[in-house]
Amino acid sequence: MNSKPDFVVVGGGLAGLVVVTRLTENPETTVVVLEAGQDHSADPRIRTPAFWPSLMILTGTTGAPRSAINGQAFVANSKAAVDAWTEFGSPGWDWETLAPYYRKFYTLTRPSCAACDHLRLSYIGDEVRGTHGLVQARFPEEVEDPPPTARIDTLATLGYSASSDPFSGEMVGGVAGVHVRKDGNVTTVEPTKEVILAAGVSGTPKLLELSGIGSRECLEPLGISVVVENLNVGENLQDHPNTSISLEVADGVKTMDALSRQEPEALGAAMQEYMTKKTGPFASGRNFAGSLLPLPDFEGPDGQETLKEVLLAADEDATPGPFSPYHSSFVHRVLGDPTEGIGNLFTYASCSNVIPEGAGADIIHHGAQGTPGNFLTICAALLYSLSRGNVHIASADPAAKPTIDPRYLEHPLDLEVIARFPQYIEKIAQTEPLSKYLKPEGRRNHGAPMDPSDLGTAKEYVKKSGLSCWHPTSLCAMLPMERGGVVSTELLVYGVEGLRIADSSVVPPATRGNCHGIHTR
């Protein structure tokens, strides 16, 4: 190992590898990439798209980019959310500046004409579609499964057809080096220029705190000397809480339930098809249809009055901190914007027993006992939550896991908003063409209300059924330090020379989808 490279990049995930790719465009530049853990890139759970639920973890390593274990979703960020970065105090970080980089980093390959028609992909715009990037994105060659198409057409019936391509940004719907421990030996890798942290949203603040950068209150009790005091390190954790309802499908409709229950015959047939043809249920992430939607309750004159009442009733900062007034202003604005999606509704063809006593509290799996029958799950994720959590070390031992407090739904506005989505799921389920694929008065997942029209009932269900989408961001936010920031607009850590951060921990407000689509610049 060259102990004096130009740069050391800590973290071999998508963010870190994008940084390495950019740096090494100059062939004279030398870079060392450090990644914890073993190389699991050949693990069939990573190589097989449908197996991603078995790898959903917030901390830990795979020896492969985090994008290798996501749910096969590729969601563009919102123009409004990116432009807010500048509003929050980071000039030069806006949609107009970043849009060329979004197009540069990925290649979207259209499926066959038949699949394009079946999946309603006419919204793809060649003027913004990436065609020469390294990250490969594509849609499944799906032409026979009717529920995904029916859900898209149902939303169009309700007035929410795709308005444009998501990548237009406006669719609705002082460091000495790095200590490395390997095989019991500690080596110091010293760059001649910079260390770049891309250790992940929880790993990066952990490394800062272990190095003495953070809150005195957190570090000194652990025996760590404070080098740079910054109370914002490890704060402002944002994520996408979600809730879902599973609806029994009509007889003859294909689902993944037999696979979720791990029935041997279904597993064997699916594995045989995947191993021989690379097709079938194991060849996709099982999420065929997703939509970025505003909340119908807040649309039109009556909806705006409802929104005013909701904002007035939930007017408080449940998460104190210097970022709160800026964050609240942004969220309030997008809630009232009918062109901005505040919820991500997506489906998968399997029952989702999300309440712990129901059999497992897993976003897709049935749990050990399973639920007989066949189901379609409609899930709703809250894209802009005002509840913000934190991640901090609890030990000076680098091998110890940090303490994570997500604080989901602590802000009353979050519950007011997300509880309205089960009500809209009910409307979607009762609207054609999707309704004809569902059993009238059919069964639902454990604990799901047959009638969520009462807001109090919907709130109680959300509190019991809420899960994470595993999209954490913002623990080392790019903001002015007095507004809650950890890094500058150049991604330099405040108070430290030669140390930058280049992962999703710097994003000030949460993205509107999974996080890997922001690693572009």
XYZ file of C-alpha atoms in Angstrom:
521
model
C 0.000 0.000 0.000
C 1.302 3.457 -0.926
C 1.328 5.266 2.436
C 1.522 8.697 0.786
C -1.252 8.918 -1.806
C -2.682 12.263 -2.819
C -6.073 11.418 -1.342
C -7.531 8.880 1.053
C -11.215 8.088 0.509
C -12.808 6.402 3.520
C -15.738 4.343 2.251
C -16.098 2.294 -0.927
C -19.809 2.815 -1.448
C -21.385 4.656 -4.350
C -20.502 8.101 -2.971
C -16.874 7.160 -2.365
C -16.490 5.512 -5.754
C -17.947 8.538 -7.533
C -15.326 10.679 -5.786
C -12.558 8.262 -6.782
C -13.740 8.239 -10.388
C -13.691 12.017 -10.556
C -10.283 12.326 -8.882
C -8.640 9.742 -11.111
C -9.794 11.423 -14.307
C -6.365 12.971 -13.859
C -4.041 9.954 -14.364
C -1.378 11.597 -12.196
C -3.612 11.548 -9.115
C -3.174 8.685 -6.633
C -6.016 7.559 -4.370
C -6.332 4.933 -1.653
C -9.870 3.675 -0.924
C -10.516 2.172 2.504
C -13.573 -0.038 3.049
C -14.400 -2.038 6.148
C -15.423 -5.670 6.088
C -14.932 -8.541 3.702
C -15.678 -8.612 -0.013
C -19.222 -9.932 -0.334
C -19.757 -8.834 -3.923
C -20.224 -12.465 -4.999
C -22.828 -13.158 -2.286
C -26.006 -14.410 -4.020
C -28.071 -12.128 -1.769
C -26.362 -9.196 -3.497
C -26.196 -10.720 -6.973
C -29.890 -11.683 -6.976
C -32.128 -8.571 -7.190
C -35.090 -9.968 -5.255
C -32.974 -10.856 -2.198
C -32.342 -7.242 -1.120
C -34.736 -7.383 1.903
C -32.366 -9.822 3.623
C -29.669 -7.111 3.614
C -31.592 -4.117 4.979
C -29.366 -2.664 7.709
C -28.499 0.852 8.774
C -24.965 0.104 9.917
C -22.534 -2.586 8.872
C -20.596 -3.400 5.737
C -21.010 -5.542 2.659
C -17.709 -4.911 0.947
C -19.809 -3.618 -1.964
C -21.532 -0.284 -2.633
C -24.700 0.324 -0.618
C -26.523 0.639 -3.945
C -25.973 -3.121 -4.322
C -28.483 -3.801 -1.543
C -31.240 -1.279 -2.223
C -34.709 -2.291 -3.370
C -33.931 -1.785 -7.061
C -35.331 1.744 -6.854
C -33.704 4.716 -8.584
C -35.461 7.970 -7.648
C -34.426 11.432 -8.790
C -34.326 14.214 -6.235
C -36.728 17.136 -6.390
C -35.819 20.515 -7.873
C -37.515 22.199 -4.922
C -35.483 20.151 -2.424
C -32.176 20.852 -4.184
C -32.893 24.564 -4.581
C -33.532 24.633 -0.831
C -29.848 23.846 -0.263
C -29.027 27.330 -1.551
C -31.854 28.845 0.487
C -30.460 27.210 3.609
C -27.142 28.979 3.069
C -25.097 26.928 0.570
C -24.802 29.042 -2.601
C -23.852 27.172 -5.753
C -25.786 24.057 -4.754
C -28.986 24.381 -6.775
C -30.850 22.421 -9.430
C -29.507 24.406 -12.367
C -25.941 23.724 -11.252
C -26.412 20.053 -10.412
C -28.707 18.985 -13.284
C -25.830 18.332 -15.761
C -24.127 16.135 -13.159
C -27.314 14.128 -12.613
C -27.422 13.380 -16.320
C -23.697 12.601 -16.397
C -23.559 9.918 -13.736
C -26.108 7.350 -14.990
C -27.356 5.605 -18.114
C -31.045 4.747 -18.400
C -31.764 1.954 -20.861
C -35.345 1.674 -22.029
C -36.902 -1.805 -22.036
C -38.683 -3.197 -25.076
C -41.500 -1.233 -26.705
C -43.987 -3.697 -25.226
C -42.603 -3.187 -21.700
C -42.548 0.605 -22.175
C -46.223 0.490 -23.072
C -47.106 -1.902 -20.233
C -45.262 0.164 -17.604
C -46.477 3.502 -19.055
C -42.977 4.921 -19.624
C -43.892 7.616 -22.138
C -42.860 10.263 -19.586
C -39.140 9.503 -20.081
C -37.572 12.621 -21.601
C -34.524 12.274 -23.828
C -33.573 15.873 -23.047
C -32.756 14.894 -19.454
C -32.157 11.127 -19.694
C -28.641 10.003 -18.830
C -27.024 8.087 -21.691
C -23.283 7.896 -20.964
C -22.962 7.488 -17.183
C -21.356 4.623 -15.302
C -24.364 3.783 -13.097
C -26.687 1.548 -15.124
C -30.448 1.914 -14.605
C -33.204 0.014 -16.378
C -36.798 -1.120 -16.042
C -37.844 -4.766 -15.885
C -38.997 -6.521 -19.036
C -42.474 -6.897 -17.566
C -45.404 -7.251 -19.978
C -47.795 -9.742 -18.348
C -48.397 -8.574 -14.757
C -51.533 -6.360 -14.756
C -51.637 -4.827 -11.216
C -48.659 -2.432 -11.687
C -50.193 -1.062 -14.890
C -53.605 -0.912 -13.245
C -52.231 1.116 -10.343
C -50.570 3.617 -12.713
C -53.790 3.936 -14.719
C -55.809 4.271 -11.518
C -53.707 7.210 -10.365
C -54.147 8.761 -13.805
C -57.899 8.367 -13.361
C -57.580 10.213 -10.043
C -55.661 13.030 -11.734
C -52.079 11.994 -11.003
C -50.523 10.865 -14.256
C -46.759 11.366 -14.573
C -46.266 15.048 -15.409
C -42.675 14.796 -16.681
C -39.425 12.853 -16.398
C -38.301 12.610 -12.730
C -34.848 13.846 -13.708
C -36.378 17.121 -14.833
C -36.685 17.773 -11.089
C -40.370 18.552 -11.357
C -42.203 15.260 -11.492
C -45.252 14.688 -9.323
C -46.328 11.640 -9.056
C -6.509 19.386 9.737
C -5.975 15.624 9.273
C -2.730 13.673 9.711
C -4.039 10.492 8.142
C -6.335 7.513 8.625
C -5.660 4.656 11.033
C -6.491 1.288 9.463
C -6.783 -1.897 11.507
C -6.390 -5.143 9.585
C -5.644 -8.578 10.992
C -4.858 -7.005 14.369
C -2.294 -4.567 12.969
C -2.754 -0.785 12.794
C -1.414 1.141 9.799
C -1.606 4.874 9.189
C -2.360 5.975 5.631
C -1.223 9.579 5.194
C -2.362 11.547 2.126
C -0.339 14.414 0.718
C -3.525 16.383 0.052
C -6.815 15.348 1.688
C -8.874 12.713 3.446
C -12.378 12.343 2.019
C -14.966 10.653 4.216
C -17.627 8.647 2.407
C -18.227 6.112 5.158
C -22.000 6.327 5.004
C -24.582 8.361 6.791
C -23.877 6.817 10.208
C -20.250 5.825 9.652
C -19.044 9.324 8.775
C -20.218 11.100 11.971
C -18.913 8.119 13.935
C -15.430 8.644 12.490
C -15.585 12.370 13.210
C -16.515 11.790 16.844
C -13.855 9.103 17.315
C -11.373 11.682 15.992
C -12.452 14.322 18.508
C -14.763 16.329 16.240
C -18.178 16.773 17.787
C -19.975 17.663 20.978
C -17.933 17.996 24.176
C -20.882 16.554 26.092
C -20.722 13.406 23.969
C -16.955 12.955 23.676
C -15.407 13.806 27.041
C -17.329 11.174 29.059
C -15.850 8.589 26.679
C -12.311 9.798 27.286
C -11.988 11.378 23.835
C -10.215 14.740 23.717
C -12.163 17.410 21.861
C -10.149 18.658 18.882
C -12.937 20.659 17.199
C -16.173 21.278 19.060
C -19.214 21.184 16.798
C -22.566 20.381 18.371
C -24.052 19.584 14.939
C -22.049 16.407 14.257
C -24.404 13.423 14.305
C -27.528 15.578 14.509
C -30.323 16.315 12.001
C -30.898 12.652 11.052
C -33.738 12.506 8.502
C -35.417 9.496 6.942
C -38.612 8.425 5.186
C -41.067 6.760 7.574
C -43.676 4.679 5.826
C -46.914 2.844 6.397
C -48.683 0.279 4.241
C -51.865 -1.702 3.728
C -51.959 -5.171 2.149
C -55.094 -5.973 0.161
C -56.212 -9.464 -0.849
C -56.201 -9.858 -4.629
C -58.796 -11.508 -6.820
C -58.432 -15.178 -7.677
C -55.907 -15.781 -10.452
C -53.820 -12.627 -9.902
C -50.094 -13.432 -9.630
C -48.266 -12.395 -6.463
C -45.021 -13.154 -4.636
C -46.713 -14.487 -1.500
C -45.642 -18.100 -1.960
C -42.029 -16.902 -2.201
C -42.413 -14.659 0.852
C -43.708 -17.659 2.797
C -40.652 -19.560 1.497
C -42.715 -22.402 0.084
C -40.180 -24.919 -1.320
C -41.920 -25.522 -4.646
C -42.212 -21.797 -5.423
C -38.636 -21.097 -4.341
C -37.283 -23.936 -6.449
C -39.134 -22.853 -9.576
C -38.107 -19.218 -9.186
C -34.459 -20.084 -8.569
C -34.380 -22.437 -11.548
C -35.763 -19.726 -13.834
C -33.304 -17.150 -12.533
C -30.268 -19.442 -12.779
C -31.078 -20.586 -16.315
C -32.643 -17.475 -17.884
C -31.987 -14.573 -15.461
C -35.747 -13.899 -15.569
C -38.701 -14.463 -13.251
C -39.491 -13.158 -9.762
C -35.862 -13.227 -8.551
C -34.738 -10.988 -11.424
C -36.326 -7.828 -10.031
C -36.677 -5.951 -6.768
C -40.421 -6.704 -6.778
C -41.411 -3.021 -6.804
C -42.875 -2.341 -10.246
C -44.886 0.856 -9.702
C -44.141 3.988 -7.702
C -45.575 7.505 -7.665
C -44.521 10.822 -6.144
C -47.730 12.527 -5.054
C -48.943 15.629 -3.273
C -51.592 15.082 -0.614
C -55.108 15.439 -2.064
C -56.378 16.685 1.318
C -54.349 19.889 0.837
C -55.360 20.660 -2.770
C -57.839 23.299 -3.890
C -59.315 26.133 -1.785
C -60.801 23.790 0.824
C -57.547 21.837 0.973
C -55.538 25.002 1.590
C -57.806 25.809 4.539
C -57.281 22.279 5.848
C -53.518 22.736 5.520
C -53.645 26.037 7.436
C -55.534 24.334 10.249
C -53.072 21.419 10.317
C -50.033 23.722 10.360
C -51.537 25.841 13.129
C -52.297 22.780 15.271
C -48.795 21.360 14.730
C -46.872 24.624 15.093
C -43.939 23.589 17.242
C -40.312 22.541 16.993
C -40.284 19.004 18.323
C -36.630 18.827 17.306
C -34.866 21.854 18.762
C -31.820 23.163 16.980
C -30.596 25.980 14.752
C -31.820 24.253 11.578
C -35.452 23.979 12.730
C -36.877 27.298 11.436
C -35.329 26.811 7.986
C -36.415 23.205 7.806
C -39.976 24.024 8.888
C -40.287 26.814 6.335
C -39.260 24.468 3.523
C -41.591 21.620 4.558
C -44.558 23.948 5.019
C -43.990 25.339 1.530
C -43.847 21.971 -0.254
C -46.916 20.711 1.605
C -48.913 23.476 -0.039
C -47.434 22.998 -3.513
C -49.669 20.790 -5.723
C -46.760 20.229 -8.132
C -44.471 18.790 -5.463
C -44.649 15.168 -4.303
C -44.662 14.802 -0.527
C -45.442 11.094 -0.493
C -43.944 8.162 -2.380
C -46.571 5.498 -3.022
C -45.201 2.171 -4.235
C -46.466 -1.380 -4.471
C -45.230 -4.911 -4.155
C -47.135 -8.109 -4.757
C -46.940 -9.699 -1.332
C -48.490 -9.371 2.099
C -46.683 -7.064 4.507
C -47.157 -7.893 8.164
C -45.756 -4.650 9.532
C -47.146 -4.797 13.073
C -44.818 -6.807 15.354
C -47.482 -9.033 16.903
C -48.768 -9.763 13.398
C -45.819 -11.985 12.422
C -42.640 -10.105 11.978
C -42.649 -6.324 11.341
C -40.861 -6.554 8.017
C -41.403 -4.344 5.012
C -42.021 -7.340 2.747
C -41.679 -10.704 4.499
C -44.637 -12.468 6.054
C -42.757 -13.588 9.126
C -42.269 -17.115 10.438
C -45.946 -18.113 10.469
C -46.917 -16.473 7.199
C -50.299 -15.320 6.026
C -52.200 -17.600 3.625
C -53.557 -16.155 0.415
C -52.359 -13.593 -2.102
C -52.021 -9.857 -1.587
C -50.992 -6.550 -3.109
C -49.352 -4.079 -0.720
C -49.580 -0.334 -1.252
C -46.985 1.521 0.769
C -46.812 5.274 1.434
C -43.573 6.967 2.516
C -43.438 10.489 3.958
C -40.774 12.307 1.952
C -40.225 15.425 4.064
C -40.366 14.723 7.769
C -39.865 17.418 10.400
C -38.830 14.868 13.025
C -35.041 14.722 13.139
C -32.989 12.191 15.068
C -29.328 11.643 15.807
C -26.494 9.129 15.715
C -23.653 9.271 18.263
C -20.904 6.995 19.449
C -21.402 5.297 22.805
C -17.834 4.027 23.139
C -14.299 5.033 22.168
C -13.904 1.568 20.639
C -14.012 1.921 16.823
C -15.590 -1.529 16.563
C -18.578 -0.558 18.732
C -21.826 0.363 17.029
C -23.151 3.896 17.445
C -26.416 4.717 19.199
C -29.206 5.602 16.775
C -32.291 7.579 17.779
C -34.404 8.268 14.645
C -37.225 10.003 16.546
C -39.772 8.972 13.949
C -43.088 10.882 14.054
C -42.115 12.957 17.108
C -43.103 16.128 15.324
C -46.931 16.261 15.325
C -47.061 17.480 11.716
C -45.478 14.243 10.473
C -48.290 12.140 11.917
C -50.937 14.558 10.644
C -49.592 14.182 7.113
C -48.675 10.496 6.866
C -51.955 9.365 8.485
C -53.835 10.809 5.522
C -52.092 8.482 3.092
C -53.829 5.257 4.287
C -57.060 7.092 3.574
C -55.880 7.786 0.040
C -54.686 4.196 -0.356
C -58.290 3.205 0.338
C -59.496 5.479 -2.454
C -56.923 4.045 -4.853
C -58.024 0.510 -3.990
C -61.653 1.357 -4.730
C -60.940 2.967 -8.111
C -60.775 1.142 -11.442
C -58.895 -0.380 -13.076
C -57.007 -1.479 -9.939
C -60.166 -2.356 -7.994
C -61.060 -5.191 -10.374
C -57.856 -7.014 -9.360
C -58.769 -6.873 -5.657
C -61.306 -8.950 -3.746
C -64.284 -6.903 -2.548
C -64.184 -6.941 1.256
C -61.062 -9.103 1.024
C -58.677 -9.727 3.888
C -55.911 -7.328 4.879
C -52.644 -7.545 6.750
C -52.788 -7.963 10.511
C -54.112 -4.832 12.234
C -54.963 -2.897 9.079
C -58.311 -1.113 9.382
C -61.026 -2.095 6.919
C -62.083 1.553 6.962
C -59.333 4.132 7.642
C -61.588 7.115 6.871
C -61.506 8.201 10.520
C -58.282 10.165 10.959
C -57.845 9.020 14.553
C -58.027 5.373 13.440
C -55.518 6.049 10.672
C -53.110 7.729 13.117
C -53.210 4.790 15.496
C -52.541 2.378 12.639
C -49.580 4.449 11.410
C -48.047 4.489 14.887
C -48.299 0.697 15.062
C -47.302 -0.079 11.486
C -44.685 2.587 10.721
C -41.330 1.425 9.372
C -38.225 3.012 7.884
C -37.481 3.153 4.163
C -33.769 3.004 5.079
C -33.023 6.360 3.422
C -31.123 8.180 6.216
C -29.403 11.491 5.458
C -28.143 14.781 6.895
C -26.000 13.863 9.940
C -23.135 16.102 8.753
C -25.203 18.697 6.952
C -23.882 21.193 4.415
C -25.099 24.343 6.133
C -23.570 27.416 7.744
C -22.295 26.252 11.117
C -24.662 28.582 12.973
C -27.595 26.930 11.162
C -26.598 23.381 12.091
C -23.825 22.701 9.612
C -20.793 20.416 9.701
C -19.356 21.088 6.237
C -19.047 24.137 3.991
C -20.220 24.489 0.390
C -16.842 22.975 -0.588
C -17.703 19.966 1.633
C -14.816 20.849 3.976
C -15.332 20.016 7.651
C -15.470 23.205 9.683
C -12.339 23.784 11.740
C -10.268 21.037 10.079
C -7.843 21.386 7.188
C -7.688 18.708 4.513
C -10.877 16.860 5.483
C -13.976 16.655 3.313
C -17.192 14.643 3.411
C -18.790 13.320 0.226
C -21.771 11.122 1.082
C -25.461 11.508 1.885
C -24.715 12.714 5.402
C -24.114 16.221 3.936
C -27.566 16.591 2.335
C -29.412 19.313 4.323
C -33.055 18.213 3.762
C -33.958 14.619 2.998
C -34.040 13.561 -0.636
C -37.399 12.589 -2.082
C -36.307 9.007 -2.707
C -33.428 6.663 -1.995
C -30.148 8.475 -1.486
C -27.726 7.150 -4.081
C -29.117 9.362 -6.842
C -27.498 12.463 -5.263
C -23.880 11.277 -5.572
C -23.133 13.057 -8.810
C -21.027 16.158 -8.569
